[in-house]
XYZ file of C-alpha atoms in Angstrom:
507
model
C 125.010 90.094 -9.428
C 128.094 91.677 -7.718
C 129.528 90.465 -4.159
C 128.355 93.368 -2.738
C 124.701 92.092 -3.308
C 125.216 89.095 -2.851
C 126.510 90.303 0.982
C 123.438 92.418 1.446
C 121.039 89.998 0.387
C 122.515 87.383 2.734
C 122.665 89.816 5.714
C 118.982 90.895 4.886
C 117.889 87.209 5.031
C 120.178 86.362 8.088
C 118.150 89.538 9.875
C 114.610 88.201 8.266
C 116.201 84.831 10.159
C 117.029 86.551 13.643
C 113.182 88.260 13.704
C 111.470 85.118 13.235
C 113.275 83.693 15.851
C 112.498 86.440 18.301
C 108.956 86.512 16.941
C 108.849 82.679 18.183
C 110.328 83.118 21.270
C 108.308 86.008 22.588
C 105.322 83.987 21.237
C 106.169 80.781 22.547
C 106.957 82.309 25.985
C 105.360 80.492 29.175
C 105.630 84.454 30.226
C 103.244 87.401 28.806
C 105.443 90.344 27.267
C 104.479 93.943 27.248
C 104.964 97.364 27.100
C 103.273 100.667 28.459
C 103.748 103.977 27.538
C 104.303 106.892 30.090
C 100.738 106.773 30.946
C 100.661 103.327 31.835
C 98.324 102.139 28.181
C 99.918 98.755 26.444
C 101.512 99.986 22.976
C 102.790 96.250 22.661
C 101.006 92.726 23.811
C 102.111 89.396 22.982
C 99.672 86.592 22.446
C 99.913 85.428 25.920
C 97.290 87.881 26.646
C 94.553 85.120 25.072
C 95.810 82.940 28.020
C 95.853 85.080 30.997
C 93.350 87.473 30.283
C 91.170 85.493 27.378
C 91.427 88.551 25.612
C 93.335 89.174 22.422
C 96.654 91.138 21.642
C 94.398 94.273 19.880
C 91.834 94.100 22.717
C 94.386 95.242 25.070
C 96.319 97.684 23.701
C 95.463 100.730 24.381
C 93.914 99.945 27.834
C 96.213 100.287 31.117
C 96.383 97.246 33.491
C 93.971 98.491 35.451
C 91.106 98.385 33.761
C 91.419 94.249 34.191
C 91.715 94.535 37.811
C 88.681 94.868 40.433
C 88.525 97.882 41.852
C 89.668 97.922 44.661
C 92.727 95.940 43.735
C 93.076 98.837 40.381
C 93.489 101.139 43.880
C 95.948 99.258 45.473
C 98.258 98.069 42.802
C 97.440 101.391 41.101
C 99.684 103.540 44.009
C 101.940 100.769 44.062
C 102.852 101.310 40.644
C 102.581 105.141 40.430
C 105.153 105.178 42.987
C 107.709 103.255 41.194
C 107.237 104.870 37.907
C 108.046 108.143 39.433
C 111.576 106.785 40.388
C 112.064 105.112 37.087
C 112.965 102.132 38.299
C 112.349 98.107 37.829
C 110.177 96.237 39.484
C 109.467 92.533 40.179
C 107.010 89.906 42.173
C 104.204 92.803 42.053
C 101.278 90.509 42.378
C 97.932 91.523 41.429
C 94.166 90.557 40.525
C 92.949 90.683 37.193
C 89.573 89.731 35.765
C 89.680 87.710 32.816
C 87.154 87.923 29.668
C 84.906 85.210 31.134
C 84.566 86.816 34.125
C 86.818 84.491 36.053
C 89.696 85.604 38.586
C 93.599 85.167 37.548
C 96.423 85.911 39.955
C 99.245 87.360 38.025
C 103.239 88.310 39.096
C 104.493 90.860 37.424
C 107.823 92.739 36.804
C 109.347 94.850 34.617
C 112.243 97.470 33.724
C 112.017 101.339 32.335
C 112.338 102.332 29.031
C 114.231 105.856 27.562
C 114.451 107.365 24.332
C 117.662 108.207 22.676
C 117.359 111.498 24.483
C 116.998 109.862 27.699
C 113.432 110.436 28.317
C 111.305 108.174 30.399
C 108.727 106.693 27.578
C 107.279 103.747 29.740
C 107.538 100.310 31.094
C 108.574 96.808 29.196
C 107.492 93.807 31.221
C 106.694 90.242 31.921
C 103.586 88.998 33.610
C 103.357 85.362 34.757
C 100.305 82.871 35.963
C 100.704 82.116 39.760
C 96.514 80.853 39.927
C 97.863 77.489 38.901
C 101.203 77.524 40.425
C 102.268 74.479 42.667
C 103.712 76.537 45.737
C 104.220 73.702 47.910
C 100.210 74.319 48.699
C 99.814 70.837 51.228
C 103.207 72.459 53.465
C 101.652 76.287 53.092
C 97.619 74.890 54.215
C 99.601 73.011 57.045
C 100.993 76.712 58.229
C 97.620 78.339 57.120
C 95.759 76.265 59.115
C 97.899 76.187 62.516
C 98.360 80.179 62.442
C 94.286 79.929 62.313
C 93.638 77.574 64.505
C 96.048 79.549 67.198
C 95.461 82.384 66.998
C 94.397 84.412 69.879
C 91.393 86.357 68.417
C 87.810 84.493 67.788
C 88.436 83.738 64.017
C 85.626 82.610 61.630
C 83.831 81.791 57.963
C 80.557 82.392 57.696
C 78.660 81.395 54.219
C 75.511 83.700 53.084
C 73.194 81.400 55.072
C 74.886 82.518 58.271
C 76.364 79.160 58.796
C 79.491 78.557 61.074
C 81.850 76.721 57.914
C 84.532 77.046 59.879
C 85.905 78.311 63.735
C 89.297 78.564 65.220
C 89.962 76.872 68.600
C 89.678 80.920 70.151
C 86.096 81.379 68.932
C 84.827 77.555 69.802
C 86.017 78.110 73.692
C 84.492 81.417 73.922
C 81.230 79.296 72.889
C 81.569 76.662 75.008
C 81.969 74.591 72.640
C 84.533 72.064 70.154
C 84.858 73.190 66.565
C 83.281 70.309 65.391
C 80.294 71.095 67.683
C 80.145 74.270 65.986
C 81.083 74.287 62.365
C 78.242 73.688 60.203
C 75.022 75.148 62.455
C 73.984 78.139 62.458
C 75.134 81.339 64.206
C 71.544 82.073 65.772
C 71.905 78.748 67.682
C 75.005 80.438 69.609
C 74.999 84.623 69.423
C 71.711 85.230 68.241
C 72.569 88.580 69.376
C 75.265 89.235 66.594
C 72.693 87.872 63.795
C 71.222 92.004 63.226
C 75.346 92.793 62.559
C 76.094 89.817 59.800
C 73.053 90.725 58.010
C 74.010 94.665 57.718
C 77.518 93.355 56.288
C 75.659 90.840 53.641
C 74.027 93.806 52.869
C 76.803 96.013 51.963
C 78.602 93.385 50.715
C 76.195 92.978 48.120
C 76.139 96.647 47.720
C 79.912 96.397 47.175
C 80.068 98.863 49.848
C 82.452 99.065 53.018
C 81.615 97.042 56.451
C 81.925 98.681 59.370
C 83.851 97.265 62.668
C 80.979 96.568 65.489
C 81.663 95.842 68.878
C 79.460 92.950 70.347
C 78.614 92.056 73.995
C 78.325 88.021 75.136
C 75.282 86.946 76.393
C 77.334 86.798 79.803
C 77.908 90.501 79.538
C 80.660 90.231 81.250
C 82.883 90.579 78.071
C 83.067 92.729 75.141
C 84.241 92.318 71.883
C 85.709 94.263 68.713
C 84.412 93.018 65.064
C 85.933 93.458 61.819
C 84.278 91.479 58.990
C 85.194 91.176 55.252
C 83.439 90.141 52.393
C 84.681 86.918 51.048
C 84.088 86.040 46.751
C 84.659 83.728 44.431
C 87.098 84.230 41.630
C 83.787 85.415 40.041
C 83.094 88.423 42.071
C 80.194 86.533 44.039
C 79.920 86.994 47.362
C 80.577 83.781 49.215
C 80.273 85.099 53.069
C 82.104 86.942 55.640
C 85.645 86.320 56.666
C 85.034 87.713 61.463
C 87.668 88.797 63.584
C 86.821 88.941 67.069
C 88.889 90.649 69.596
C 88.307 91.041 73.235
C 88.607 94.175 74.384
C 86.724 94.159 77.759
C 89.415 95.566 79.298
C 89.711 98.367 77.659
C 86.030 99.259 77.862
C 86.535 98.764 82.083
C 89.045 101.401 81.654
C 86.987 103.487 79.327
C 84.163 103.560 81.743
C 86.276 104.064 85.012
C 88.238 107.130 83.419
C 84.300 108.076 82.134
C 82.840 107.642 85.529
C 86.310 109.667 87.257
C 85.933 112.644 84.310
C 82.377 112.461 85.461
C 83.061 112.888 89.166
C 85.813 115.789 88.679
C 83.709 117.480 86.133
C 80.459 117.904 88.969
C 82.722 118.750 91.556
C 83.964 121.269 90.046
C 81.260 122.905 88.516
C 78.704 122.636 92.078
C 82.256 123.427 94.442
C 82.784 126.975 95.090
C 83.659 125.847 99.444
C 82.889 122.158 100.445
C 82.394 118.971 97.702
C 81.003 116.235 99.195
C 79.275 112.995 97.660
C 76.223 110.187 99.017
C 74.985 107.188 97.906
C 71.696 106.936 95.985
C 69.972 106.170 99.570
C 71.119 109.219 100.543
C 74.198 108.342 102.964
C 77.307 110.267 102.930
C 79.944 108.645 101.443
C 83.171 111.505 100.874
C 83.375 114.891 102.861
C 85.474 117.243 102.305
C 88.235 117.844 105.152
C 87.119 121.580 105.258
C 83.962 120.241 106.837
C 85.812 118.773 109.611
C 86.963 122.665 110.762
C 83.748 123.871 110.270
C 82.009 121.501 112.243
C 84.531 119.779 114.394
C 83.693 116.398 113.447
C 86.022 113.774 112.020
C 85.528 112.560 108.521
C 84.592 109.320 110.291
C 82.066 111.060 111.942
C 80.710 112.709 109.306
C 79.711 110.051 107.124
C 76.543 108.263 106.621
C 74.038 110.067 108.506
C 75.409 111.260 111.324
C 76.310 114.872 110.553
C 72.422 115.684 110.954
C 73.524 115.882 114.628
C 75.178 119.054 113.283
C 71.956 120.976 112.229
C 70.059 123.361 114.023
C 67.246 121.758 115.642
C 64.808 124.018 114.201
C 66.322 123.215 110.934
C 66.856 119.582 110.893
C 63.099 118.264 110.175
C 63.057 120.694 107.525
C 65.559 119.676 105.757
C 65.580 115.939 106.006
C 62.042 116.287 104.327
C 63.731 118.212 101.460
C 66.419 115.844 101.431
C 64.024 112.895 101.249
C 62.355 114.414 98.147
C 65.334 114.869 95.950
C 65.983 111.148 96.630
C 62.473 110.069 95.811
C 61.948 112.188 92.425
C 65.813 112.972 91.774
C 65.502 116.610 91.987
C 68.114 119.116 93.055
C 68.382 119.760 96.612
C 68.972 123.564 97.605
C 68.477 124.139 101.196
C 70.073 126.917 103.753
C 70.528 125.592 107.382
C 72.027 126.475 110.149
C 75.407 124.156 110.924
C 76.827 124.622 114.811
C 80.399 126.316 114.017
C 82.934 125.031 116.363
C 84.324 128.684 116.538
C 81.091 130.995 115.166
C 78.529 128.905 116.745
C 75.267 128.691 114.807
C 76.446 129.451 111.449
C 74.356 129.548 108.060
C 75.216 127.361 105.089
C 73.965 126.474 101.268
C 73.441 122.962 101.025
C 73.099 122.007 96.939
C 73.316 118.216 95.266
C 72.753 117.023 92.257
C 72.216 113.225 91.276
C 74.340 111.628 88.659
C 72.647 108.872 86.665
C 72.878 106.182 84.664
C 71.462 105.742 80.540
C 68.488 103.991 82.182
C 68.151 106.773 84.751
C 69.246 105.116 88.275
C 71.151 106.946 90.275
C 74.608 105.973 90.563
C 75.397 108.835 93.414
C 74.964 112.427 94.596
C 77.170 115.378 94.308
C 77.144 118.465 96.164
C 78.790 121.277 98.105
C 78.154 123.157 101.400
C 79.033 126.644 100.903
C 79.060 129.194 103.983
C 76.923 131.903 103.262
C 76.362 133.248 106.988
C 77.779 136.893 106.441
C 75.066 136.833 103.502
C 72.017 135.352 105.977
C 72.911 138.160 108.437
C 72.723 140.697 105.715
C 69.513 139.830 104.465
C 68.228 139.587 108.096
C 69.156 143.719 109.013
C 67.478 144.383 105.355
C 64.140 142.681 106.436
C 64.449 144.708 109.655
C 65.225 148.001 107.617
C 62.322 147.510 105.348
C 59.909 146.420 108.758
C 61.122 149.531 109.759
C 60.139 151.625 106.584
C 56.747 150.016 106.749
C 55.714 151.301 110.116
C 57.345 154.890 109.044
C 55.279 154.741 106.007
C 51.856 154.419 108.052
C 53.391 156.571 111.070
C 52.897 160.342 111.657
C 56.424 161.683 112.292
C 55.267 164.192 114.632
C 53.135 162.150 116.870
C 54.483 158.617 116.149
C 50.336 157.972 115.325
C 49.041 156.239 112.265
C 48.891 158.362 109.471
C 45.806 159.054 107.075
C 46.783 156.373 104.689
C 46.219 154.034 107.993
C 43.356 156.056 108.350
C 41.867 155.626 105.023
C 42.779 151.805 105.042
C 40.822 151.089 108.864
C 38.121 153.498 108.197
C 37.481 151.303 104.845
C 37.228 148.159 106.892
C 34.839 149.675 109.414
C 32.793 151.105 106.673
C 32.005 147.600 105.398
C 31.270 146.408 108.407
C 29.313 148.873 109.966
C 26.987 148.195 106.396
C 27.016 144.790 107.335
C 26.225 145.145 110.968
C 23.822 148.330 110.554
C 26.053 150.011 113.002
C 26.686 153.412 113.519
C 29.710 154.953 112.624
C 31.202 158.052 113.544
C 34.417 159.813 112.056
C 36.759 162.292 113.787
C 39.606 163.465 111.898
C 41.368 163.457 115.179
C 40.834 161.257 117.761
C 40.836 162.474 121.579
C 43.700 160.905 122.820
C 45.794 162.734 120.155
C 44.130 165.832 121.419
C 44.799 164.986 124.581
C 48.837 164.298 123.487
C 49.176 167.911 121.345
C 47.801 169.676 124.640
C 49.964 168.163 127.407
C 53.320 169.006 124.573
C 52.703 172.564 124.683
C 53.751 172.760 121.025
C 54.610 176.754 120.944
C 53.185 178.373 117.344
C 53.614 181.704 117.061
C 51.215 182.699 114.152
C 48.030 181.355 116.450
C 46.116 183.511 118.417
C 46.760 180.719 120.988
C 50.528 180.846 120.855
C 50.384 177.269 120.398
C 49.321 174.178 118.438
C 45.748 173.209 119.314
C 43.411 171.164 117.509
C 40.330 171.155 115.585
C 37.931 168.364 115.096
C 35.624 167.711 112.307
C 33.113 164.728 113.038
C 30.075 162.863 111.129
C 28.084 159.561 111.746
C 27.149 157.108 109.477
C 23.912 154.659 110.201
C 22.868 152.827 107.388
C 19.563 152.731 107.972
C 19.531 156.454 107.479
C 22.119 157.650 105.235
C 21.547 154.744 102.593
C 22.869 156.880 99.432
C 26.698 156.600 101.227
C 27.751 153.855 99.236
C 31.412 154.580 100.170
C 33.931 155.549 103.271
C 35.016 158.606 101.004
C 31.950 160.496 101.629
C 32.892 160.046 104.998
C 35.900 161.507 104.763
C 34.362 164.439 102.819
C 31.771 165.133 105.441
C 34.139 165.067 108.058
C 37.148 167.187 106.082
C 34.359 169.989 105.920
C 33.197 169.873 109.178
C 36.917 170.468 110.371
C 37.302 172.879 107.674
C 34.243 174.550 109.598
C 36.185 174.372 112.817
C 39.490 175.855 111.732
C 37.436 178.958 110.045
C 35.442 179.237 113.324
C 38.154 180.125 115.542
C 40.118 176.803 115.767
C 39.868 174.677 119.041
C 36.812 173.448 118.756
C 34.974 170.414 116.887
C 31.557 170.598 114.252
C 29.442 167.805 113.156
C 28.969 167.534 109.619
C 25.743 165.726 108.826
C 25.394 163.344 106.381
C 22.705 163.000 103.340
C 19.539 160.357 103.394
């Protein structure tokens, strides 16, 4: 054998040497060593994965350290981690969950550095994970600053096992109750809020479900405070539910100022919608409680004056009962009040208004107040008063001869009706002209010249017939009447004119 073997074969034993001895170390390591590809999956696991995950070297490769993790930790340390792979860069101290074989819960720190090809492609992660669920971190100094942070903090703060039992209560939460924490840890929750019991058993329930709770805000029995909830499910390493980690946070304040800028958004919003002239407010008894200054130039009374009830004073006399009887009805069954009344003007005198409210009310339907407006509508009222003149007036011109100013024959036809039925009723005679004397009398004192009569002026002719019942019992109605008596005057005018005929009637 030559030098030159014997030199390799000493160099390839000196390497076999240097492997076993990295083989022990990374073996031997108190530290689990990895490595991930660019898609996060272990190419390489050390033995250390029997330890921290009870799960051997083959049974992890080709998994990503995710799939060990809960889920909702696999979210969180999931972005964490895509986040520093896209920078290529090392990591340390990333803590994280993982769920070992059994089923049990290991808390694991873990770092690591980048890996690239001889090309200087990215090709994964190399890293060290290391057991921190049995690491002595100082734990009596950290419970010390655990427990005073709890204990002072100035939110109600609580544990509360699946039994809804109090296991434990900060100082905050025992004063709200009345109560020392060792008064209160260990009974149950009913004996204090039995109000908040429907709210802990809706989180149980979706923590069971694995689903998210909800924040819930909670009165006190006093209901003089409110408060906001957030409650988490607490587990064991196992995934069990244990209970429910509370928050409590008073936030009465900020439900006062909720409901005052409510109530004001309220206020604005019904002013504005009823106001086209005067916005004014009452109480639910009906008293006047805000005027509007306009008011005071319309009626010349001070907004002092105008309050409560004394702008009634104000109203027309002949309008005032009415419309305190319409005001007392909206009060008693909440309905709108719409009234027009006449307000004494201090510069138009008696001067018509609108008068609208509304109620505004509560979720259990009280009232809380009234809104309303007074709006001037006089020009309006005087309008409508000329038009039910104007149409008086084309009523009487409807039943009105133009020429004589007499009722015409629809009059006619609607009297003579009325007299027919009664003269049935009374067995009464009845007799029908188709012009009555005094009209006769009127045409002959005008001297109304016509040319085309052999008179040289209007004169009249009369047709007449009588009606008794007792002898003309086949007239069942005033139109034969009216027949009897046209051709009687038709008789009259063919005669000669001037002169009256009487028509008589059938049996």
């Amino acid at each position: 054998m030559t030098d030159y073997d014997n030199r390799e074969k000493s160099a390839d034993i000196a390497l076999l040497k240097e492997m076993n001895s990295l083989r022990d170390i990374i073996e031997n390591n108190s530290d689990w060593i990895w490595e991930v590809d660019v898609t996060g999956r272990y190419t390489f696991s050390s033995a250390k994965s029997i330890e921290l995950l009870g799960r051997l070297p083959h049974e992890v490769i080709g998994k990503t350290p995710f799939d060990f993790m809960p889920k909702d930790e696999a979210h969180r340390v999931g972005k964490l981690f895509a986040e520093i792979a896209a920078e290529r860069i090392p990591f340390a101290g990333l803590q994280n969950r993982n769920i070992r074989a059994d089923g049990s819960e290991v808390l694991i720190e873990s770092s690591g550095i980048p890996l690239f090809d001889h090309n200087g492609e990215f090709k994964g992660y190399r890293g060290i994970d290391r057991n921190l669920s049995n690491l002595p971190y100082n734990a009596s100094q950290r419970l010390f600053e655990l427990e005073s942070i709890y204990s002072s903090a100035p939110a109600g703060l609580c544990f509360i096992d699946t039994a809804l039992h109090y296991l434990t209560v900060n100082d905050y939460l025992a004063e709200l109750l009345g109560k020392k924490t060792v008064e209160v840890n260990g009974h149950k929750v009913a004996d204090f809020l039995p109000g908040i019991i429907p709210i802990l058993q809706s989180a149980l329930l979706k923590a069971y479900c694995n689903d998210s709770i909800p924040d819930a805000e909670f009165q006190m029995p006093d209901k003089q405070r409110v408060f906001f909830m957030r409650i988490n499910a607490a587990r064991y390493p196992s995934g069990q539910v244990s209970g429910l980690s509370v928050a409590m946070i008073d936030i009465s304040a900020l439900k006062k100022m909720e409901e005052k800028l409510r109530s004001s958004k309220q206020h604005y919003r019904n002013m504005v919608e009823l106001n086209p002239q005067i916005p004014w407010t009452a109480s639910p008894d009906g008293m006047i409680t805000n005027v509007s200054s306009r008011f005071e130039k319309i009626t010349g009374l001070t907004r002092e004056e105008a309050l409560a009830d004394r702008w009634l004073r104000t109203i027309h006399a002949d309008d005032r009962h009415p419309t305190l009887i319409s005001w007392e009805h909206s009060l008693q069954t909440h309905d709108p009040l719409d009234v027009e009344i006449r307000f004494c003007h201090v510069e138009k005198g008696w001067n018509w208004m609108r008068i609208r409210a509304v109620p505004s009310v509560d979720e259990h339907g009280n009232v809380e107040c009234w809104y309303g407006t007074a709006e001037d509508i006089h020009e309006r009222k005087l309008l409508e008063l000329k038009l039910i003149k104007a149409n008086r007036r084309l009523e009487i011109q409807a039943r009105t001869d133009s020429l004589t100013k007499l009722p015409n024959r629809r009059e006619f036809k609607k009297v003579l009706a009325h007299e027919f039925m009664r003269a049935r009723r009374s067995a009464s005679p009845l007799a029908v002209l188709m012009v009555a004397e005094h009209i006769l009398q009127s045409i002959r004192a005008m001297g109304i010249k016509h040319s085309e009569s052999k008179f040289r002026k209007v004169t009249i002719s009369l047709g007449v017939t009588v009606y008794q019942s007792h002898l003309h019992s086949s007239i069942t109605d005033q139109s034969d009447l009216m027949l009897a008596a046209d051709q009687a005057l038709y008789y009259s005018k063919k005669n000669g004119r001037n002169q009256f005929n009487l028509a008589e009637l059938p049996c």
